[in-house]
mmCIF file of C-alpha atoms and ligand atoms in Angstrom:
data_model
loop_
_atom_site.group_PDB
_atom_site.id
_atom_site.type_symbol
_atom_site.label_atom_id
_atom_site.label_comp_id
_atom_site.label_asym_id
_atom_site.label_seq_id
_atom_site.Cartn_x
_atom_site.Cartn_y
_atom_site.Cartn_z
ATOM 1 C CA MET A 258 -28.068 -9.898 1.227
ATOM 2 C CA LYS A 259 -25.432 -9.017 -1.388
ATOM 3 C CA ARG A 260 -22.842 -11.682 -2.246
ATOM 4 C CA LEU A 261 -19.386 -10.700 -3.525
ATOM 5 C CA ARG A 262 -17.251 -13.271 -5.313
ATOM 6 C CA LEU A 263 -13.632 -12.413 -4.461
ATOM 7 C CA SER A 264 -10.313 -13.465 -5.970
ATOM 8 C CA ILE A 265 -6.951 -12.892 -4.239
ATOM 9 C CA THR A 266 -3.731 -12.816 -6.285
ATOM 10 C CA GLY A 267 -0.647 -13.018 -4.059
ATOM 11 C CA PHE A 268 -1.139 -15.160 -0.980
ATOM 12 C CA GLY A 269 1.752 -14.002 1.207
ATOM 13 C CA THR A 270 1.630 -11.790 4.297
ATOM 14 C CA VAL A 271 -1.039 -9.410 2.984
ATOM 15 C CA GLY A 272 -3.195 -11.850 0.990
ATOM 16 C CA GLN A 273 -3.369 -14.135 4.017
ATOM 17 C CA GLY A 274 -4.061 -11.180 6.326
ATOM 18 C CA LEU A 275 -7.092 -10.235 4.237
ATOM 19 C CA ALA A 276 -8.265 -13.865 4.130
ATOM 20 C CA GLU A 277 -8.017 -14.078 7.927
ATOM 21 C CA LEU A 278 -10.085 -10.893 8.301
ATOM 22 C CA LEU A 279 -12.760 -12.316 5.988
ATOM 23 C CA VAL A 280 -13.206 -15.111 8.543
ATOM 24 C CA THR A 281 -13.027 -13.034 11.735
ATOM 25 C CA LYS A 282 -15.200 -10.203 10.332
ATOM 26 C CA ARG A 283 -17.736 -12.405 8.519
ATOM 27 C CA SER A 284 -20.676 -11.735 10.820
ATOM 28 C CA LEU A 285 -19.799 -8.018 11.093
ATOM 29 C CA LEU A 286 -19.858 -7.733 7.288
ATOM 30 C CA MET A 287 -23.240 -9.485 7.185
ATOM 31 C CA HIS A 288 -24.895 -7.591 10.032
ATOM 32 C CA ASN A 289 -23.400 -4.111 9.621
ATOM 33 C CA PHE A 290 -22.824 -3.957 5.869
ATOM 34 C CA ASP A 291 -25.311 -6.493 4.499
ATOM 35 C CA PHE A 292 -22.937 -8.501 2.348
ATOM 36 C CA GLU A 293 -21.201 -11.824 2.313
ATOM 37 C CA VAL A 294 -17.891 -12.674 0.634
ATOM 38 C CA THR A 295 -17.211 -15.927 -1.170
ATOM 39 C CA LEU A 296 -13.508 -16.425 -1.840
ATOM 40 C CA ILE A 297 -13.566 -18.206 -5.196
ATOM 41 C CA SER A 298 -9.900 -18.100 -6.255
ATOM 42 C CA VAL A 299 -6.406 -17.586 -4.893
ATOM 43 C CA ALA A 300 -3.016 -17.477 -6.610
ATOM 44 C CA ASN A 301 0.615 -17.482 -5.607
ATOM 45 C CA ALA A 302 3.826 -17.802 -7.620
ATOM 46 C CA ARG A 303 4.713 -21.349 -6.566
ATOM 47 C CA HIS A 304 1.387 -23.119 -7.020
ATOM 48 C CA GLY A 305 -0.416 -21.031 -9.613
ATOM 49 C CA PHE A 306 -4.144 -20.234 -9.519
ATOM 50 C CA ILE A 307 -6.826 -22.332 -7.842
ATOM 51 C CA TYR A 308 -10.585 -21.851 -8.254
ATOM 52 C CA ARG A 309 -13.672 -23.389 -6.690
ATOM 53 C CA GLU A 310 -17.081 -22.321 -7.941
ATOM 54 C CA ASP A 311 -18.768 -22.803 -4.527
ATOM 55 C CA GLY A 312 -15.988 -21.046 -2.627
ATOM 56 C CA LEU A 313 -12.705 -22.006 -1.007
ATOM 57 C CA ASP A 314 -12.412 -22.836 2.685
ATOM 58 C CA ILE A 315 -10.237 -20.060 4.131
ATOM 59 C CA PRO A 316 -8.983 -21.910 7.259
ATOM 60 C CA THR A 317 -7.835 -24.776 4.989
ATOM 61 C CA LEU A 318 -6.001 -22.311 2.712
ATOM 62 C CA LEU A 319 -4.320 -20.576 5.679
ATOM 63 C CA GLU A 320 -3.212 -23.937 7.046
ATOM 64 C CA LEU A 321 -1.775 -24.975 3.661
ATOM 65 C CA ALA A 322 0.067 -21.634 3.373
ATOM 66 C CA ALA A 323 1.407 -21.823 6.944
ATOM 67 C CA SER A 324 2.793 -25.321 6.356
ATOM 68 C CA ARG A 325 4.056 -24.312 2.874
ATOM 69 C CA ARG A 326 2.052 -27.114 1.241
ATOM 70 C CA PRO A 327 0.669 -26.563 -2.284
ATOM 71 C CA LEU A 328 -2.593 -24.609 -2.415
ATOM 72 C CA THR A 329 -3.746 -27.225 -4.950
ATOM 73 C CA ALA A 330 -4.135 -29.624 -1.980
ATOM 74 C CA HIS A 331 -7.422 -27.792 -1.209
ATOM 75 C CA PRO A 332 -10.231 -30.243 -2.085
ATOM 76 C CA GLY A 333 -12.262 -29.839 -5.259
ATOM 77 C CA VAL A 334 -10.304 -27.075 -6.993
ATOM 78 C CA ARG A 335 -9.616 -26.348 -10.647
ATOM 79 C CA HIS A 336 -6.050 -25.267 -11.362
ATOM 80 C CA TRP A 337 -4.265 -22.948 -13.826
ATOM 81 C CA GLU A 338 -0.491 -22.594 -14.042
ATOM 82 C CA ASN A 339 -0.630 -18.816 -13.794
ATOM 83 C CA ALA A 340 -2.930 -16.221 -12.286
ATOM 84 C CA LEU A 341 -3.587 -14.308 -15.507
ATOM 85 C CA GLU A 342 -4.964 -17.371 -17.315
ATOM 86 C CA GLY A 343 -7.007 -18.335 -14.266
ATOM 87 C CA LEU A 344 -8.476 -14.846 -13.837
ATOM 88 C CA ARG A 345 -9.429 -14.645 -17.514
ATOM 89 C CA ALA A 346 -11.106 -18.059 -17.369
ATOM 90 C CA THR A 347 -13.045 -17.572 -14.137
ATOM 91 C CA GLY A 348 -13.767 -13.867 -13.356
ATOM 92 C CA GLY A 349 -15.615 -12.789 -10.210
ATOM 93 C CA ASP A 350 -16.841 -9.506 -8.701
ATOM 94 C CA VAL A 351 -13.675 -8.157 -7.005
ATOM 95 C CA LEU A 352 -9.939 -8.843 -7.304
ATOM 96 C CA ALA A 353 -7.699 -8.207 -4.279
ATOM 97 C CA GLU A 354 -4.238 -7.773 -5.831
ATOM 98 C CA ALA A 355 -1.447 -8.506 -3.334
ATOM 99 C CA THR A 356 1.505 -9.771 -5.341
ATOM 100 C CA GLY A 357 4.944 -8.284 -4.672
ATOM 101 C CA THR A 358 5.780 -4.684 -5.587
ATOM 102 C CA ASN A 359 7.929 -4.287 -8.687
ATOM 103 C CA LEU A 360 8.894 -0.705 -9.462
ATOM 104 C CA ARG A 361 10.505 -1.484 -12.844
ATOM 105 C CA ASP A 362 7.412 -2.520 -14.813
ATOM 106 C CA ALA A 363 4.780 -3.206 -12.095
ATOM 107 C CA GLU A 364 4.413 -6.853 -13.178
ATOM 108 C CA PRO A 365 2.730 -9.209 -12.495
ATOM 109 C CA GLY A 366 0.201 -7.043 -10.637
ATOM 110 C CA ILE A 367 -0.464 -4.579 -13.454
ATOM 111 C CA SER A 368 -1.410 -7.345 -15.900
ATOM 112 C CA HIS A 369 -3.749 -8.900 -13.324
ATOM 113 C CA ILE A 370 -5.400 -5.524 -12.706
ATOM 114 C CA ARG A 371 -5.735 -4.582 -16.393
ATOM 115 C CA ALA A 372 -7.196 -7.983 -17.263
ATOM 116 C CA VAL A 373 -9.906 -7.980 -14.605
ATOM 117 C CA LEU A 374 -10.878 -4.307 -15.038
ATOM 118 C CA GLU A 375 -11.460 -5.131 -18.720
ATOM 119 C CA GLN A 376 -13.649 -8.044 -17.582
ATOM 120 C CA GLY A 377 -15.752 -5.671 -15.445
ATOM 121 C CA MET A 378 -14.341 -6.688 -12.033
ATOM 122 C CA HIS A 379 -13.660 -4.155 -9.263
ATOM 123 C CA VAL A 380 -10.082 -4.070 -7.903
ATOM 124 C CA ILE A 381 -8.632 -3.417 -4.464
ATOM 125 C CA THR A 382 -4.856 -3.486 -4.213
ATOM 126 C CA ALA A 383 -1.978 -3.230 -1.742
ATOM 127 C CA ASN A 384 0.563 -3.505 -4.563
ATOM 128 C CA LYS A 385 2.538 -0.279 -4.919
ATOM 129 C CA GLY A 386 3.966 -1.030 -8.393
ATOM 130 C CA PRO A 387 0.814 -0.548 -10.511
ATOM 131 C CA ALA A 388 -0.350 2.318 -8.272
ATOM 132 C CA ALA A 389 2.993 4.156 -8.513
ATOM 133 C CA LEU A 390 3.656 3.634 -12.215
ATOM 134 C CA ALA A 391 0.183 3.614 -13.757
ATOM 135 C CA ALA A 392 -2.488 4.888 -11.337
ATOM 136 C CA ASN A 393 -4.109 7.217 -13.864
ATOM 137 C CA GLU A 394 -4.141 4.705 -16.724
ATOM 138 C CA LEU A 395 -5.755 2.122 -14.420
ATOM 139 C CA ILE A 396 -8.283 4.600 -12.994
ATOM 140 C CA SER A 397 -9.330 5.531 -16.566
ATOM 141 C CA LEU A 398 -9.656 1.851 -17.453
ATOM 142 C CA ALA A 399 -11.814 1.287 -14.371
ATOM 143 C CA LYS A 400 -14.055 4.239 -15.321
ATOM 144 C CA GLN A 401 -14.349 2.983 -18.883
ATOM 145 C CA HIS A 402 -15.634 -0.356 -17.563
ATOM 146 C CA HIS A 403 -17.848 1.199 -14.835
ATOM 147 C CA VAL A 404 -15.990 -0.461 -11.987
ATOM 148 C CA GLN A 405 -14.006 0.793 -8.982
ATOM 149 C CA LEU A 406 -10.266 0.649 -8.312
ATOM 150 C CA ARG A 407 -9.220 1.343 -4.718
ATOM 151 C CA MET A 408 -5.688 1.475 -3.332
ATOM 152 C CA GLU A 409 -5.939 2.490 0.347
ATOM 153 C CA SER A 410 -3.331 0.051 1.633
ATOM 154 C CA THR A 411 -0.593 1.117 -0.817
ATOM 155 C CA VAL A 412 0.211 4.113 1.436
ATOM 156 C CA MET A 413 0.453 3.542 5.227
ATOM 157 C CA ALA A 414 -1.267 0.117 5.030
ATOM 158 C CA GLY A 415 -4.664 0.219 6.762
ATOM 159 C CA THR A 416 -4.141 3.661 8.285
ATOM 160 C CA PRO A 417 -6.682 5.632 6.263
ATOM 161 C CA VAL A 418 -4.781 8.193 4.225
ATOM 162 C CA ILE A 419 -6.125 8.092 0.676
ATOM 163 C CA SER A 420 -9.787 7.760 1.697
ATOM 164 C CA THR A 421 -9.379 10.417 4.418
ATOM 165 C CA ILE A 422 -7.980 12.909 1.922
ATOM 166 C CA ARG A 423 -10.192 12.056 -1.060
ATOM 167 C CA GLU A 424 -13.439 11.375 0.782
ATOM 168 C CA GLY A 425 -13.182 12.701 4.341
ATOM 169 C CA MET A 426 -11.595 15.983 3.198
ATOM 170 C CA ALA A 427 -13.642 16.237 -0.007
ATOM 171 C CA GLY A 428 -13.875 19.837 -1.230
ATOM 172 C CA ALA A 429 -10.662 20.974 0.453
ATOM 173 C CA GLN A 430 -7.827 21.935 -1.898
ATOM 174 C CA VAL A 431 -4.695 20.080 -0.836
ATOM 175 C CA ARG A 432 -1.692 22.402 -1.051
ATOM 176 C CA ALA A 433 1.042 20.246 0.449
ATOM 177 C CA ILE A 434 1.690 16.851 1.946
ATOM 178 C CA ARG A 435 4.647 15.774 4.064
ATOM 179 C CA GLY A 436 5.004 12.217 5.276
ATOM 180 C CA ILE A 437 7.092 9.624 7.047
ATOM 181 C CA LEU A 438 6.001 6.759 4.829
ATOM 182 C CA ASN A 439 8.567 4.033 5.462
ATOM 183 C CA GLY A 440 8.742 2.211 8.793
ATOM 184 C CA THR A 441 12.173 0.640 8.199
ATOM 185 C CA THR A 442 13.996 3.945 7.738
ATOM 186 C CA ASN A 443 12.085 5.572 10.583
ATOM 187 C CA TYR A 444 13.064 2.686 12.859
ATOM 188 C CA ILE A 445 16.740 3.080 11.849
ATOM 189 C CA LEU A 446 16.705 6.868 12.351
ATOM 190 C CA SER A 447 14.971 6.478 15.742
ATOM 191 C CA ALA A 448 17.596 3.920 16.826
ATOM 192 C CA MET A 449 20.352 6.305 15.661
ATOM 193 C CA ALA A 450 18.719 9.113 17.694
ATOM 194 C CA ALA A 451 19.000 6.751 20.684
ATOM 195 C CA GLY A 452 22.784 6.451 20.108
ATOM 196 C CA ARG A 453 23.347 3.596 17.615
ATOM 197 C CA ASP A 454 25.336 4.092 14.422
ATOM 198 C CA TYR A 455 23.792 3.328 11.008
ATOM 199 C CA ALA A 456 25.152 -0.245 10.702
ATOM 200 C CA GLU A 457 24.017 -1.182 14.230
ATOM 201 C CA ALA A 458 20.577 0.318 13.687
ATOM 202 C CA LEU A 459 20.156 -1.495 10.351
ATOM 203 C CA ALA A 460 21.236 -4.822 11.912
ATOM 204 C CA GLU A 461 18.709 -4.269 14.713
ATOM 205 C CA ALA A 462 15.942 -3.530 12.172
ATOM 206 C CA GLN A 463 16.847 -6.722 10.287
ATOM 207 C CA MET A 464 16.815 -8.752 13.525
ATOM 208 C CA HIS A 465 13.264 -7.547 14.280
ATOM 209 C CA GLY A 466 12.123 -8.347 10.724
ATOM 210 C CA TYR A 467 11.579 -4.648 9.898
ATOM 211 C CA ALA A 468 14.281 -4.599 7.205
ATOM 212 C CA GLU A 469 14.926 -7.037 4.341
ATOM 213 C CA ALA A 470 18.275 -8.822 3.982
ATOM 214 C CA ASP A 471 18.754 -6.442 1.007
ATOM 215 C CA PRO A 472 17.445 -3.162 2.476
ATOM 216 C CA THR A 473 18.105 -1.041 -0.666
ATOM 217 C CA ALA A 474 14.448 -0.339 -1.539
ATOM 218 C CA ASP A 475 13.837 1.101 1.913
ATOM 219 C CA VAL A 476 17.108 2.820 2.861
ATOM 220 C CA GLU A 477 17.705 4.416 -0.554
ATOM 221 C CA GLY A 478 14.194 5.879 -0.486
ATOM 222 C CA TYR A 479 12.664 3.910 -3.391
ATOM 223 C CA ASP A 480 9.710 2.622 -1.312
ATOM 224 C CA THR A 481 8.971 6.169 -0.128
ATOM 225 C CA LEU A 482 9.324 7.391 -3.714
ATOM 226 C CA ALA A 483 6.687 4.855 -4.836
ATOM 227 C CA LYS A 484 4.245 6.183 -2.235
ATOM 228 C CA THR A 485 5.052 9.756 -3.289
ATOM 229 C CA LEU A 486 4.175 8.842 -6.888
ATOM 230 C CA ILE A 487 0.871 7.323 -5.699
ATOM 231 C CA LEU A 488 -0.030 10.463 -3.725
ATOM 232 C CA SER A 489 0.901 12.764 -6.621
ATOM 233 C CA ALA A 490 -1.551 10.907 -8.858
ATOM 234 C CA LEU A 491 -4.376 10.253 -6.391
ATOM 235 C CA VAL A 492 -4.340 13.420 -4.288
ATOM 236 C CA PHE A 493 -3.019 16.057 -6.708
ATOM 237 C CA ASP A 494 -4.158 14.376 -9.938
ATOM 238 C CA ARG A 495 -0.622 15.029 -11.281
ATOM 239 C CA PRO A 496 0.945 11.721 -12.252
ATOM 240 C CA LEU A 497 4.732 12.105 -12.038
ATOM 241 C CA GLU A 498 7.534 9.974 -13.455
ATOM 242 C CA PRO A 499 10.031 8.556 -10.905
ATOM 243 C CA ASP A 500 12.803 10.838 -12.231
ATOM 244 C CA GLN A 501 10.674 13.919 -11.532
ATOM 245 C CA ILE A 502 11.080 13.254 -7.802
ATOM 246 C CA THR A 503 14.305 14.310 -6.077
ATOM 247 C CA ARG A 504 15.364 11.246 -4.047
ATOM 248 C CA GLN A 505 17.988 10.803 -1.360
ATOM 249 C CA GLY A 506 18.096 7.884 1.091
ATOM 250 C CA ILE A 507 19.512 7.654 4.611
ATOM 251 C CA THR A 508 22.677 5.615 3.999
ATOM 252 C CA THR A 509 25.078 8.548 4.245
ATOM 253 C CA LEU A 510 23.742 9.790 7.583
ATOM 254 C CA THR A 511 26.128 9.340 10.495
ATOM 255 C CA ARG A 512 25.616 9.326 14.262
ATOM 256 C CA GLU A 513 27.276 12.766 14.240
ATOM 257 C CA HIS A 514 24.622 14.212 11.877
ATOM 258 C CA ILE A 515 21.888 12.846 14.115
ATOM 259 C CA SER A 516 23.429 14.015 17.415
ATOM 260 C CA ARG A 517 24.151 17.495 16.035
ATOM 261 C CA ALA A 518 20.465 17.793 15.045
ATOM 262 C CA ILE A 519 19.405 16.599 18.523
ATOM 263 C CA SER A 520 21.673 19.176 20.192
ATOM 264 C CA GLU A 521 19.843 21.845 18.152
ATOM 265 C CA GLY A 522 16.451 20.523 19.322
ATOM 266 C CA LYS A 523 15.723 18.790 15.994
ATOM 267 C CA ARG A 524 15.150 15.273 14.635
ATOM 268 C CA ILE A 525 16.229 13.943 11.237
ATOM 269 C CA LYS A 526 13.468 12.043 9.391
ATOM 270 C CA LEU A 527 13.160 10.658 5.862
ATOM 271 C CA VAL A 528 10.409 12.924 4.594
ATOM 272 C CA ALA A 529 8.333 12.619 1.428
ATOM 273 C CA SER A 530 6.994 15.996 0.395
ATOM 274 C CA LEU A 531 4.628 17.149 -2.307
ATOM 275 C CA ARG A 532 3.906 20.830 -2.627
ATOM 276 C CA LEU A 533 2.080 23.036 -5.099
ATOM 277 C CA LEU A 534 4.610 25.770 -5.756
ATOM 278 C CA PRO A 535 3.464 28.956 -4.022
ATOM 279 C CA GLU A 536 3.910 31.406 -6.883
ATOM 280 C CA ASN A 537 0.933 29.922 -8.672
ATOM 281 C CA LYS A 538 -1.725 27.879 -6.872
ATOM 282 C CA ALA A 539 -3.977 27.845 -9.927
ATOM 283 C CA LYS A 540 -5.072 24.589 -11.507
ATOM 284 C CA ASN A 541 -1.856 23.961 -13.391
ATOM 285 C CA ALA A 542 0.577 25.005 -10.663
ATOM 286 C CA PRO A 543 3.766 22.949 -10.753
ATOM 287 C CA LEU A 544 4.103 20.236 -8.127
ATOM 288 C CA GLU A 545 7.401 19.895 -6.287
ATOM 289 C CA ALA A 546 8.133 16.341 -5.115
ATOM 290 C CA ARG A 547 11.028 15.284 -2.892
ATOM 291 C CA VAL A 548 12.144 12.312 -0.793
ATOM 292 C CA GLU A 549 15.057 13.191 1.481
ATOM 293 C CA PRO A 550 16.303 13.345 5.072
ATOM 294 C CA VAL A 551 15.053 16.565 6.660
ATOM 295 C CA GLU A 552 15.871 18.185 10.025
ATOM 296 C CA LEU A 553 12.563 18.871 11.764
ATOM 297 C CA PRO A 554 12.079 21.028 14.872
ATOM 298 C CA LEU A 555 10.458 19.199 17.791
ATOM 299 C CA SER A 556 7.389 21.426 17.386
ATOM 300 C CA ASP A 557 6.681 19.588 14.100
ATOM 301 C CA PRO A 558 4.308 16.631 14.722
ATOM 302 C CA LEU A 559 6.376 14.470 12.341
ATOM 303 C CA ALA A 560 9.516 14.940 14.486
ATOM 304 C CA ARG A 561 8.006 12.947 17.337
ATOM 305 C CA VAL A 562 6.905 9.931 15.264
ATOM 306 C CA ASP A 563 9.334 7.154 16.170
ATOM 307 C CA GLY A 564 10.016 3.489 15.439
ATOM 308 C CA VAL A 565 8.152 1.781 12.590
ATOM 309 C CA THR A 566 5.181 4.149 12.899
ATOM 310 C CA ASN A 567 4.269 6.243 9.837
ATOM 311 C CA ALA A 568 2.665 9.678 9.638
ATOM 312 C CA ILE A 569 1.386 12.138 7.097
ATOM 313 C CA ALA A 570 0.608 15.853 7.464
ATOM 314 C CA VAL A 571 -1.787 17.362 4.929
ATOM 315 C CA GLN A 572 -2.190 21.107 4.361
ATOM 316 C CA THR A 573 -5.304 22.390 2.656
ATOM 317 C CA ASP A 574 -7.057 25.700 2.064
ATOM 318 C CA THR A 575 -9.778 24.940 4.614
ATOM 319 C CA LEU A 576 -7.933 22.713 7.120
ATOM 320 C CA PRO A 577 -4.520 24.293 7.779
ATOM 321 C CA GLU A 578 -2.839 21.023 8.793
ATOM 322 C CA VAL A 579 -4.225 17.561 9.500
ATOM 323 C CA THR A 580 -1.810 14.892 10.753
ATOM 324 C CA ILE A 581 -2.540 11.176 10.555
ATOM 325 C CA ILE A 582 -0.266 8.835 12.510
ATOM 326 C CA GLY A 583 -0.440 5.043 12.418
ATOM 327 C CA PRO A 584 0.997 1.729 11.297
ATOM 328 C CA GLY A 585 2.441 1.520 7.783
ATOM 329 C CA ALA A 586 2.842 -2.249 7.465
ATOM 330 C CA GLY A 587 1.813 -5.623 8.866
ATOM 331 C CA ARG A 588 -0.386 -8.603 8.040
ATOM 332 C CA LEU A 589 -3.666 -7.460 9.590
ATOM 333 C CA GLN A 590 -2.835 -3.742 9.366
ATOM 334 C CA THR A 591 -2.531 -4.002 5.575
ATOM 335 C CA GLY A 592 -5.410 -6.496 5.360
ATOM 336 C CA GLN A 593 -7.531 -3.842 7.104
ATOM 337 C CA GLY A 594 -6.865 -1.369 4.255
ATOM 338 C CA LEU A 595 -8.065 -3.961 1.743
ATOM 339 C CA LEU A 596 -11.091 -4.774 3.912
ATOM 340 C CA ALA A 597 -12.094 -1.095 4.102
ATOM 341 C CA ASP A 598 -11.796 -0.845 0.302
ATOM 342 C CA LEU A 599 -13.907 -3.984 -0.104
ATOM 343 C CA ILE A 600 -16.616 -2.532 2.157
ATOM 344 C CA ALA A 601 -16.558 0.740 0.187
ATOM 345 C CA ILE A 602 -17.077 -1.232 -3.029
ATOM 346 C CA ALA A 603 -19.881 -3.320 -1.518
ATOM 347 C CA ASN A 604 -21.597 -0.131 -0.315
ATOM 348 C CA ARG A 605 -21.421 1.535 -3.722
ATOM 349 C CA SER A 606 -21.918 -1.255 -6.226
HETATM 350 N N1 NAP B 13 3.612 -6.494 4.078
HETATM 351 C C1 NAP B 13 3.164 -5.274 4.333
HETATM 352 O O1 NAP B 13 3.106 -4.849 5.472
HETATM 353 C C2 NAP B 13 2.674 -4.406 3.199
HETATM 354 C C3 NAP B 13 2.150 -3.125 3.487
HETATM 355 C C4 NAP B 13 1.649 -2.340 2.429
HETATM 356 C C5 NAP B 13 1.704 -2.830 1.124
HETATM 357 N N2 NAP B 13 2.258 -4.066 0.887
HETATM 358 C C6 NAP B 13 2.294 -4.543 -0.496
HETATM 359 O O2 NAP B 13 1.420 -5.668 -0.598
HETATM 360 C C7 NAP B 13 1.937 -6.592 -1.541
HETATM 361 C C8 NAP B 13 2.072 -7.956 -0.876
HETATM 362 O O3 NAP B 13 3.018 -7.846 0.180
HETATM 363 P P1 NAP B 13 3.383 -9.104 1.092
HETATM 364 O O4 NAP B 13 4.099 -8.569 2.264
HETATM 365 O O5 NAP B 13 2.189 -9.966 1.274
HETATM 366 O O6 NAP B 13 4.437 -9.852 0.146
HETATM 367 P P2 NAP B 13 4.791 -11.400 0.176
HETATM 368 O O7 NAP B 13 4.573 -11.966 1.534
HETATM 369 O O8 NAP B 13 6.131 -11.529 -0.467
HETATM 370 O O9 NAP B 13 3.687 -12.050 -0.780
HETATM 371 C C9 NAP B 13 3.679 -11.845 -2.160
HETATM 372 C C10 NAP B 13 2.811 -12.923 -2.763
HETATM 373 O O10 NAP B 13 2.733 -12.721 -4.169
HETATM 374 C C11 NAP B 13 2.862 -14.000 -4.799
HETATM 375 N N3 NAP B 13 3.261 -13.830 -6.192
HETATM 376 C C12 NAP B 13 4.430 -13.357 -6.698
HETATM 377 N N4 NAP B 13 4.397 -13.411 -8.050
HETATM 378 C C13 NAP B 13 3.184 -13.927 -8.391
HETATM 379 C C14 NAP B 13 2.553 -14.235 -9.622
HETATM 380 N N5 NAP B 13 3.156 -14.030 -10.801
HETATM 381 N N6 NAP B 13 1.277 -14.742 -9.593
HETATM 382 C C15 NAP B 13 0.647 -14.967 -8.421
HETATM 383 N N7 NAP B 13 1.198 -14.711 -7.210
HETATM 384 C C16 NAP B 13 2.456 -14.185 -7.212
HETATM 385 C C17 NAP B 13 3.887 -14.722 -3.946
HETATM 386 O O11 NAP B 13 3.847 -16.115 -4.215
HETATM 387 P P3 NAP B 13 4.720 -17.177 -3.361
HETATM 388 O O12 NAP B 13 4.022 -17.271 -2.027
HETATM 389 O O13 NAP B 13 4.608 -18.442 -4.131
HETATM 390 O O14 NAP B 13 6.097 -16.615 -3.289
HETATM 391 C C18 NAP B 13 3.358 -14.352 -2.556
HETATM 392 O O15 NAP B 13 2.305 -15.208 -2.197
HETATM 393 C C19 NAP B 13 3.271 -6.025 -2.024
HETATM 394 O O16 NAP B 13 3.081 -5.397 -3.268
HETATM 395 C C20 NAP B 13 3.653 -5.049 -0.930
HETATM 396 O O17 NAP B 13 4.455 -3.981 -1.386
HETATM 397 C C21 NAP B 13 2.727 -4.845 1.872
#
């Protein structure tokens, strides 16, 4: 049986979700996929990086995290002040990168990913920063070091979008993608369609824990823009800069805009779109990229996706339109995306 030595950087919602799945899916991984995972290191911002050669006990780590006690209280660990030093000193087979998304310079995730790819470790990541700002650089680095870099959970969490398009739809030429890729804004727009105004809908989203106290990244469309950048690089192989994407959020929408659309049999959604411009579908055709509120007729499958649910519709030359609908966030939902990437790596390495 294959043994994978795993490191997790970022032990918040997603890092813990993956760790929990490694416990609950342990026998499935052994029996169905013929591999076993040893979690050798974990890092967070407050307690730094801990490492244990023989493996960390995941239930102990989850208990320490839940009670906000230092991870260094785990018995028998070596400790480094920061993750980068710890990763360089200890290595492993796979890094699961799950630190917070930073769309300015992608740190600290991008440094973690660069360092371990150079050491010959595979990487799976939920972190949108490195994927949005440097996907192609990191993919080249992975190739150079003969390792894999997988990013399924950066777009729609564990709902399989990237693998479905790149692997399940292999050979099809993708011509356009349209998606509802942010649960917070979709929740707010759905609540507004049910009669609330913007401020009420935002307060409701915050009460349910769907929106941050500072909702800017979601409501101004930056989170959706990050996912659009990831799809432009991974699906179209056209890495874009953030300022090449037209972006408009939902903050200026009023109840009147929403009810007028409803009276015309339409729904307003924050839609990410990527489209090869029709005049030239040859290899170097320009790619149009937009994030903006769009009025959709009810006949459009995206119009009927409500609440925090996400969806993506993919148009190709051989499959006219494929729509994938599913969760776009959550502890186990995002952990599932990382788990699927880990299994893909175990199967191919
Ligand atoms: N939550 C979701 O549903 C979801 C879905 C898709 C993608 N993602 C992405 O997944 C990533 C993790 O999200 P999350 O919800 O788990 O966030 P989170 O709960 O805020 O956890 C982030 C973790 O990163 C740690 N961290 C920050 N800086 C660090 C550093 N320099 N070195 C080591 N650890 C560091 C934090 O440490 P402390 O615990 O000490 O603060 C925390 O443990 C983000 O990039 C997010 O965009 C999340």
